[in-house]
C-alpha cells in the first residue's frame, strides 16, 4: 500500500514538499494503531484514513499558504520593497 499512499501525498502536496517525511509519519502511525484493527479486510481503508488525517494535520500545521506555493515575481517589485 506504500505506493498508493505516496501517490496520494504527491497529488495533494505536489513536488518539492517533504513527502518522504510525511509518508514515514503515516506508516509510523499505522504501525502504532494496527493492533486495534478488528477487520483485516479493512486494512487499506484504515491506512487511507490515517493518510487523510495526516494530510489534514499538515494543512493545519503548515497553513494553506505554505502548502500552496504563492511565489511572487520580484521583477516588478520596486527596490524599496526588496
Coordinates of N, CA and C in Angstrom, one line a residue:
X1 N 0.8 -1.2 0.0 CA 0.0 0.0 0.0 C 0.8 1.3 0.0
X2 N 2.1 1.1 0.2 CA 3.0 2.3 0.3 C 3.0 3.1 -1.0
X3 N 3.0 2.5 -2.2 CA 3.0 3.3 -3.4 C 1.7 4.1 -3.5
X4 N 0.5 3.6 -3.1 CA -0.7 4.3 -3.2 C -0.7 5.5 -2.2
X5 N -0.2 5.3 -1.0 CA -0.1 6.4 -0.1 C 0.8 7.5 -0.7
X6 N 1.9 7.1 -1.2 CA 2.9 8.1 -1.8 C 2.2 8.9 -3.0
X7 N 1.4 8.2 -3.8 CA 0.7 8.9 -4.9 C -0.3 9.9 -4.3
X8 N -1.0 9.5 -3.3 CA -2.0 10.5 -2.7 C -1.2 11.7 -2.2
X9 N -0.1 11.5 -1.5 CA 0.7 12.6 -1.0 C 1.2 13.5 -2.1
X10 N 1.7 12.9 -3.1 CA 2.3 13.6 -4.2 C 1.2 14.5 -4.9
X11 N 0.0 13.9 -5.1 CA -1.1 14.6 -5.7 C -1.6 15.7 -4.8
X12 N -1.5 15.5 -3.5 CA -2.0 16.5 -2.6 C -1.0 17.7 -2.4
X13 N 0.2 17.4 -2.2 CA 1.2 18.4 -1.9 C 2.1 18.9 -3.1
X14 N 2.1 18.1 -4.2 CA 2.9 18.4 -5.3 C 4.4 18.2 -5.1
X15 N 5.1 18.5 -6.1 CA 6.6 18.2 -6.0 C 7.2 19.3 -5.0
X16 N 8.4 18.9 -4.5 CA 9.1 19.8 -3.7 C 8.8 19.8 -2.2
X17 N 7.8 19.1 -1.8 CA 7.4 19.0 -0.4 C 8.2 17.9 0.3
X18 N 8.2 17.8 1.6 CA 8.9 16.7 2.3 C 7.9 15.5 2.4
X19 N 7.6 15.0 1.2 CA 6.7 13.9 1.1 C 7.2 12.6 1.8
X20 N 8.5 12.4 1.7 CA 9.0 11.2 2.4 C 8.8 11.3 3.9
X21 N 9.0 12.4 4.5 CA 8.8 12.6 5.9 C 7.3 12.3 6.3
X22 N 6.4 12.9 5.5 CA 5.0 12.7 5.8 C 4.6 11.2 5.6
X23 N 5.2 10.6 4.6 CA 5.0 9.2 4.2 C 5.4 8.3 5.4
X24 N 6.6 8.6 6.0 CA 7.1 7.9 7.1 C 6.2 8.1 8.3
X25 N 5.7 9.3 8.6 CA 4.8 9.6 9.7 C 3.5 8.8 9.6
X26 N 3.0 8.6 8.4 CA 1.8 7.9 8.2 C 2.0 6.4 8.6
X27 N 3.1 5.8 8.1 CA 3.4 4.4 8.5 C 3.7 4.2 9.9
X28 N 4.4 5.2 10.5 CA 4.6 5.1 12.0 C 3.3 5.1 12.7
X29 N 2.4 5.9 12.4 CA 1.0 6.0 13.0 C 0.3 4.7 12.7
X30 N 0.4 4.2 11.5 CA -0.2 2.9 11.1 C 0.3 1.8 12.0
X31 N 1.6 1.6 12.1 CA 2.1 0.5 12.9 C 1.8 0.6 14.4
X32 N 1.6 1.9 14.9 CA 1.2 2.1 16.3 C -0.3 1.7 16.5
X33 N -1.1 1.9 15.5 CA -2.6 1.7 15.6 C -3.1 0.4 15.1
X34 N -2.3 -0.3 14.3 CA -2.8 -1.5 13.5 C -3.3 -2.6 14.5
X35 N -2.8 -2.7 15.7 CA -3.2 -3.7 16.6 C -4.7 -3.6 17.0
X36 N -5.2 -2.4 16.8 CA -6.6 -2.1 17.1 C -7.6 -2.4 16.0
X37 N -7.0 -2.8 14.8 CA -7.9 -3.1 13.7 C -8.5 -4.5 13.9
X38 N -9.9 -4.5 13.8 CA -10.6 -5.7 14.0 C -10.9 -6.5 12.8
X39 N -11.0 -5.8 11.6 CA -11.3 -6.5 10.4 C -10.1 -6.4 9.4
X40 N -9.4 -7.5 9.2 CA -8.2 -7.4 8.3 C -8.6 -6.9 6.9
X41 N -9.8 -7.1 6.4 CA -10.3 -6.7 5.1 C -10.3 -5.2 5.0
X42 N -10.3 -4.5 6.2 CA -10.4 -3.0 6.2 C -9.0 -2.4 6.2
X43 N -8.0 -3.1 6.0 CA -6.6 -2.6 6.1 C -6.4 -1.4 5.2
X44 N -6.7 -1.5 4.0 CA -6.5 -0.4 3.1 C -7.3 0.9 3.5
X45 N -8.5 0.7 3.8 CA -9.3 1.8 4.3 C -8.8 2.4 5.6
X46 N -8.3 1.6 6.5 CA -7.7 2.0 7.7 C -6.4 2.9 7.4
X47 N -5.6 2.4 6.5 CA -4.4 3.1 6.2 C -4.7 4.5 5.5
X48 N -5.7 4.5 4.6 CA -6.1 5.7 3.9 C -6.8 6.7 4.8
X49 N -7.4 6.2 5.9 CA -8.0 7.1 6.9 C -6.8 7.8 7.7
X50 N -5.8 7.0 8.0 CA -4.6 7.6 8.6 C -4.0 8.6 7.7
X51 N -3.9 8.3 6.4 CA -3.3 9.2 5.4 C -4.1 10.5 5.4
X52 N -5.4 10.4 5.3 CA -6.3 11.6 5.3 C -6.1 12.5 6.5
X53 N -6.1 11.8 7.7 CA -5.9 12.6 8.9 C -4.5 13.3 9.0
X54 N -3.5 12.6 8.5 CA -2.1 13.1 8.5 C -2.1 14.3 7.5
X55 N -2.7 14.2 6.4 CA -2.8 15.3 5.4 C -3.5 16.5 6.0
X56 N -4.6 16.3 6.7 CA -5.3 17.3 7.4 C -4.5 18.0 8.4
X57 N -3.7 17.2 9.2 CA -2.8 17.8 10.2 C -1.8 18.7 9.6
X58 N -1.2 18.2 8.4 CA -0.2 19.0 7.7 C -0.8 20.3 7.3
X59 N -2.0 20.3 6.7 CA -2.6 21.6 6.3 C -2.8 22.5 7.5
X60 N -3.2 22.0 8.6 CA -3.3 22.8 9.8 C -2.0 23.3 10.3
X61 N -1.0 22.4 10.4 CA 0.3 22.7 10.9 C 1.0 23.8 10.1
X62 N 1.0 23.6 8.8 CA 1.8 24.5 7.9 C 1.0 25.7 7.4
X63 N -0.3 25.6 7.5 CA -1.1 26.6 6.9 C -1.2 26.5 5.4
X64 N -2.4 26.8 4.9 CA -2.6 26.6 3.5 C -1.6 27.4 2.6
X65 N -1.2 28.6 3.1 CA -0.4 29.4 2.2 C 1.0 28.8 2.1
X66 N 1.5 28.0 3.0 CA 2.8 27.4 2.9 C 2.7 26.1 2.0
X67 N 1.5 25.5 2.0 CA 1.4 24.3 1.1 C 1.1 24.7 -0.3
X68 N 0.3 25.7 -0.5 CA 0.0 26.2 -1.8 C 1.2 27.2 -2.1
X69 N 1.9 27.0 -3.2 CA 3.1 27.8 -3.5 C 2.7 29.1 -4.0
X70 N 2.8 30.2 -3.2 CA 2.5 31.5 -3.6 C 3.8 32.3 -3.9
X71 N 4.5 31.9 -4.9 CA 5.7 32.6 -5.2 C 5.4 33.9 -6.0
X72 N 6.0 35.0 -5.5 CA 5.9 36.2 -6.2 C 7.1 36.5 -7.1
X73 N 6.8 37.1 -8.2 CA 7.9 37.5 -9.1 C 8.4 38.8 -8.5
X74 N 9.7 38.9 -8.3 CA 10.3 40.1 -7.8 C 10.8 41.1 -8.9
X75 N 10.5 40.7 -10.2 CA 10.9 41.5 -11.3 C 10.2 42.9 -11.3
X76 N 8.9 42.9 -10.9 CA 8.2 44.2 -10.9 C 8.1 44.9 -9.6
X77 N 8.8 44.4 -8.6 CA 8.8 45.0 -7.3 C 9.8 46.1 -7.2
X78 N 9.3 47.2 -6.7 CA 10.2 48.4 -6.5 C 11.3 48.0 -5.6
X79 N 12.5 48.6 -5.8 CA 13.7 48.3 -5.0 C 13.5 48.5 -3.5
X80 N 12.7 49.5 -3.1 CA 12.4 49.8 -1.7 C 11.7 48.6 -1.0
X81 N 11.1 47.7 -1.7 CA 10.3 46.6 -1.1 C 11.2 45.4 -1.1
X82 N 12.4 45.4 -1.6 CA 13.2 44.2 -1.6 C 14.0 44.0 -0.3

